Short mmCIF file of C-alpha atoms in Angstrom, two decimals:
data_model
loop_
_atom_site.label_atom_id
_atom_site.label_comp_id
_atom_site.label_asym_id
_atom_site.label_seq_id
_atom_site.Cartn_x
_atom_site.Cartn_y
_atom_site.Cartn_z
CA MET A 35 19.59 -6.09 7.54
CA LYS A 36 15.96 -5.74 7.21
CA ILE A 37 13.96 -5.62 3.88
CA ALA A 38 10.52 -4.59 3.29
CA VAL A 39 8.93 -6.81 0.49
CA PHE A 40 5.79 -5.41 -1.16
CA CYS A 41 3.84 -8.18 -3.04
CA GLY A 42 0.48 -9.59 -4.06
CA SER A 43 -2.29 -10.67 -1.63
CA SER A 44 -3.05 -13.22 -4.04
CA ILE A 45 -0.71 -15.69 -5.67
CA GLY A 46 -1.25 -14.59 -9.26
CA GLU A 47 -1.94 -16.90 -12.38
CA ASN A 48 1.72 -17.86 -12.93
CA PRO A 49 2.80 -20.60 -10.39
CA GLU A 50 6.61 -18.94 -11.08
CA PHE A 51 5.46 -16.21 -9.17
CA ALA A 52 4.89 -18.36 -6.05
CA GLN A 53 7.88 -20.64 -6.75
CA ALA A 54 9.96 -17.62 -7.07
CA THR A 55 8.62 -15.86 -3.96
CA ARG A 56 9.65 -18.77 -1.89
CA ALA A 57 13.03 -18.93 -3.28
CA LEU A 58 13.43 -15.62 -2.82
CA GLY A 59 12.43 -15.96 0.83
CA HIS A 60 14.57 -18.70 1.61
CA TYR A 61 17.46 -17.01 -0.17
CA LEU A 62 17.29 -13.64 1.50
CA ALA A 63 16.97 -15.30 4.96
CA THR A 64 19.45 -17.82 4.69
CA ASN A 65 21.84 -14.75 4.11
CA GLY A 66 20.99 -12.78 7.18
CA VAL A 67 17.77 -10.88 6.07
CA ASP A 68 15.06 -10.45 8.45
CA LEU A 69 11.65 -9.45 6.57
CA VAL A 70 9.31 -6.54 7.03
CA TYR A 71 6.01 -6.84 5.41
CA GLY A 72 2.11 -6.12 5.42
CA GLY A 73 1.41 -8.68 7.80
CA GLY A 74 -0.87 -10.60 5.82
CA ASN A 75 -1.22 -14.67 5.69
CA VAL A 76 -2.76 -14.67 2.03
CA GLY A 77 -1.26 -15.09 -1.42
CA LEU A 78 2.44 -14.10 -2.05
CA MET A 79 2.54 -12.19 1.33
CA GLY A 80 1.98 -15.18 3.38
CA MET A 81 4.15 -17.31 1.26
CA VAL A 82 7.27 -14.48 1.56
CA ALA A 83 6.51 -14.67 5.45
CA ASP A 84 6.23 -18.52 5.54
CA ALA A 85 9.92 -18.69 3.51
CA PHE A 86 11.73 -16.55 5.72
CA LEU A 87 10.27 -18.17 9.00
CA GLU A 88 11.15 -21.47 7.38
CA LYS A 89 14.98 -20.54 7.54
CA GLY A 90 14.73 -19.10 11.24
CA ALA A 91 14.40 -15.29 10.18
CA GLN A 92 12.88 -12.53 12.17
CA VAL A 93 9.55 -11.68 10.34
CA TYR A 94 7.78 -8.18 11.35
CA GLY A 95 4.37 -7.58 9.85
CA VAL A 96 2.60 -4.20 9.82
CA ILE A 97 -0.89 -4.48 9.16
CA PRO A 98 -3.98 -1.90 9.40
CA GLU A 99 -6.60 -2.95 11.81
CA TYR A 100 -9.14 -2.31 8.72
CA LEU A 101 -7.47 -5.12 7.02
CA LYS A 102 -6.48 -7.42 10.10
CA ASP A 103 -9.42 -9.64 9.24
CA ARG A 104 -9.63 -9.40 5.60
CA GLU A 105 -5.75 -10.30 4.71
CA LEU A 106 -5.84 -12.81 7.66
CA ALA A 107 -3.08 -11.27 9.87
CA HIS A 108 -0.06 -14.24 10.03
CA PRO A 109 -0.43 -15.71 13.43
CA GLY A 110 3.14 -16.89 13.55
CA LEU A 111 5.16 -13.63 13.33
CA THR A 112 8.17 -12.49 15.02
CA GLU A 113 6.10 -9.13 15.84
CA LEU A 114 3.24 -8.07 14.17
CA LYS A 115 2.01 -4.48 14.91
CA ILE A 116 -1.39 -3.49 14.16
CA VAL A 117 -1.94 0.46 12.73
CA ALA A 118 -4.86 2.63 12.18
CA ASP A 119 -4.41 2.93 8.48
CA MET A 120 -2.30 2.42 4.98
CA HIS A 121 -0.43 5.73 5.68
CA GLU A 122 0.82 4.71 8.98
CA ARG A 123 1.47 1.34 7.99
CA LYS A 124 3.70 2.64 4.88
CA ALA A 125 5.65 4.95 7.62
CA ALA A 126 6.26 2.12 9.90
CA MET A 127 7.60 -0.23 7.31
CA ALA A 128 9.70 2.81 6.08
CA ARG A 129 11.39 3.19 9.66
CA MET A 130 11.67 -0.47 10.14
CA ALA A 131 13.35 -1.69 6.73
CA ASP A 132 16.96 -0.82 5.27
CA ALA A 133 15.41 -1.53 1.56
CA PHE A 134 12.58 -2.19 -0.32
CA VAL A 135 11.59 -4.74 -2.86
CA ALA A 136 8.64 -5.05 -5.09
CA LEU A 137 7.63 -8.86 -6.21
CA PRO A 138 4.50 -9.44 -8.59
CA GLY A 139 1.63 -7.76 -7.32
CA GLY A 140 -1.24 -5.42 -8.17
CA VAL A 141 -1.50 -1.69 -7.86
CA GLY A 142 -1.13 -1.68 -4.06
CA THR A 143 2.54 -2.99 -4.66
CA LEU A 144 3.14 -0.48 -7.16
CA GLU A 145 1.71 2.38 -4.72
CA GLU A 146 3.95 1.09 -2.15
CA ILE A 147 7.46 0.66 -4.15
CA PHE A 148 6.59 3.95 -6.05
CA GLU A 149 5.96 5.86 -2.48
CA ALA A 150 9.51 4.32 -1.36
CA TRP A 151 11.41 5.22 -4.34
CA THR A 152 9.67 8.91 -4.36
CA TRP A 153 11.03 9.34 -0.79
CA ALA A 154 14.33 8.36 -2.12
CA GLN A 155 14.35 10.54 -4.80
CA LEU A 156 13.60 13.56 -2.80
CA GLY A 157 16.20 12.72 -0.27
CA TYR A 158 13.68 11.33 2.58
CA HIS A 159 15.91 8.44 2.76
CA ALA A 160 18.78 6.71 0.83
CA LYS A 161 17.80 3.34 1.00
CA PRO A 162 17.79 0.70 -2.15
CA CYS A 163 14.51 0.06 -3.99
CA ALA A 164 14.02 -2.90 -6.03
CA PHE A 165 12.20 -4.85 -8.43
CA TYR A 166 12.41 -8.63 -8.37
CA ASN A 167 11.38 -8.95 -11.89
CA VAL A 168 10.25 -12.69 -12.01
CA ASN A 169 9.60 -14.00 -15.73
CA GLY A 170 9.51 -10.52 -16.89
CA PHE A 171 6.69 -9.24 -15.06
CA TYR A 172 7.81 -5.72 -14.44
CA ASP A 173 9.45 -5.50 -18.08
CA LYS A 174 6.39 -3.01 -19.29
CA LEU A 175 6.91 -0.82 -16.36
CA PHE A 176 10.52 -0.45 -16.87
CA GLU A 177 9.49 0.52 -20.55
CA MET A 178 7.56 3.34 -19.03
CA ILE A 179 10.05 4.19 -16.73
CA SER A 180 12.46 4.69 -19.68
CA ASN A 181 9.72 6.78 -21.40
CA MET A 182 9.30 9.18 -18.68
CA THR A 183 13.19 9.75 -18.41
CA ASP A 184 13.16 10.41 -22.42
CA SER A 185 10.16 12.64 -22.12
CA GLY A 186 12.05 14.63 -19.47
CA PHE A 187 9.83 13.71 -16.45
CA LEU A 188 12.66 11.70 -14.65
CA LYS A 189 16.20 12.09 -14.61
CA PRO A 190 18.57 9.40 -15.80
CA HIS A 191 20.03 8.86 -12.43
CA HIS A 192 16.87 8.70 -10.93
CA ALA A 193 15.64 5.99 -12.90
CA GLU A 194 18.75 4.07 -12.67
CA MET A 195 18.50 4.17 -9.03
CA ILE A 196 16.03 1.22 -9.36
CA ILE A 197 17.27 -2.14 -9.21
CA HIS A 198 15.75 -4.33 -11.19
CA THR A 199 16.65 -8.32 -11.56
CA ASP A 200 15.43 -11.73 -11.52
CA ASN A 201 18.24 -13.17 -9.99
CA GLU A 202 18.29 -13.53 -6.19
CA ALA A 203 21.90 -13.28 -5.47
CA GLN A 204 22.26 -9.80 -7.69
CA LEU A 205 19.27 -8.61 -6.08
CA LEU A 206 21.07 -8.72 -2.36
CA SER A 207 24.52 -7.98 -4.01
CA ALA A 208 22.79 -4.70 -5.53
CA ILE A 209 21.11 -3.83 -2.25
CA GLN A 210 24.06 -4.46 -0.23
CA SER A 211 26.44 -2.30 -2.36
CA TYR A 212 23.83 0.53 -2.97
CA GLN A 213 24.90 4.15 -3.21
CA ALA A 214 22.17 6.67 -3.27
CA PRO A 215 22.21 9.27 -6.09
CA LYS A 216 22.46 13.12 -5.69
CA LEU A 217 19.17 14.54 -4.23
CA LYS A 218 16.42 15.62 -6.95
CA TRP A 219 17.08 19.19 -6.61
CA SER A 220 20.93 19.32 -5.86
#
């Protein structure tokens, strides 16, 4: 199984973000998971790649030419694919991955996981999308998702399709047992 991880190109202010990122990478790698990610060697991106590599997993990076030098493309990956732009990056990662997980990060992390979730909602794929909620990082986002549902802009079964946990074993179990809901307009 290959899991795409979206996360920060910085490590954030809370040391728990880095600790949880490394621990999750080690856990997933020792449980037969390979990594698909943005190809960088900085921030949580670099940490998650290193954690998978330390446990002998395969790590596939996808980085746009424009960001190759800015995000310091990771030199030790199983495979690094250099693409033209962010659209090609996300499409390649979506093709390669069996699931998508967001760790703490910024607007790019949200954009990537929301696009994967939107594609799942529309039926472009039936792959699980998850938030690894380190130290309650995404709690306010889940409140907003509830508000979208309560306001009639998101069907409850589409809100419920998102996996969110701060437990690595629960995360992997939920991904492995995921069943996609009915399509948006069915």
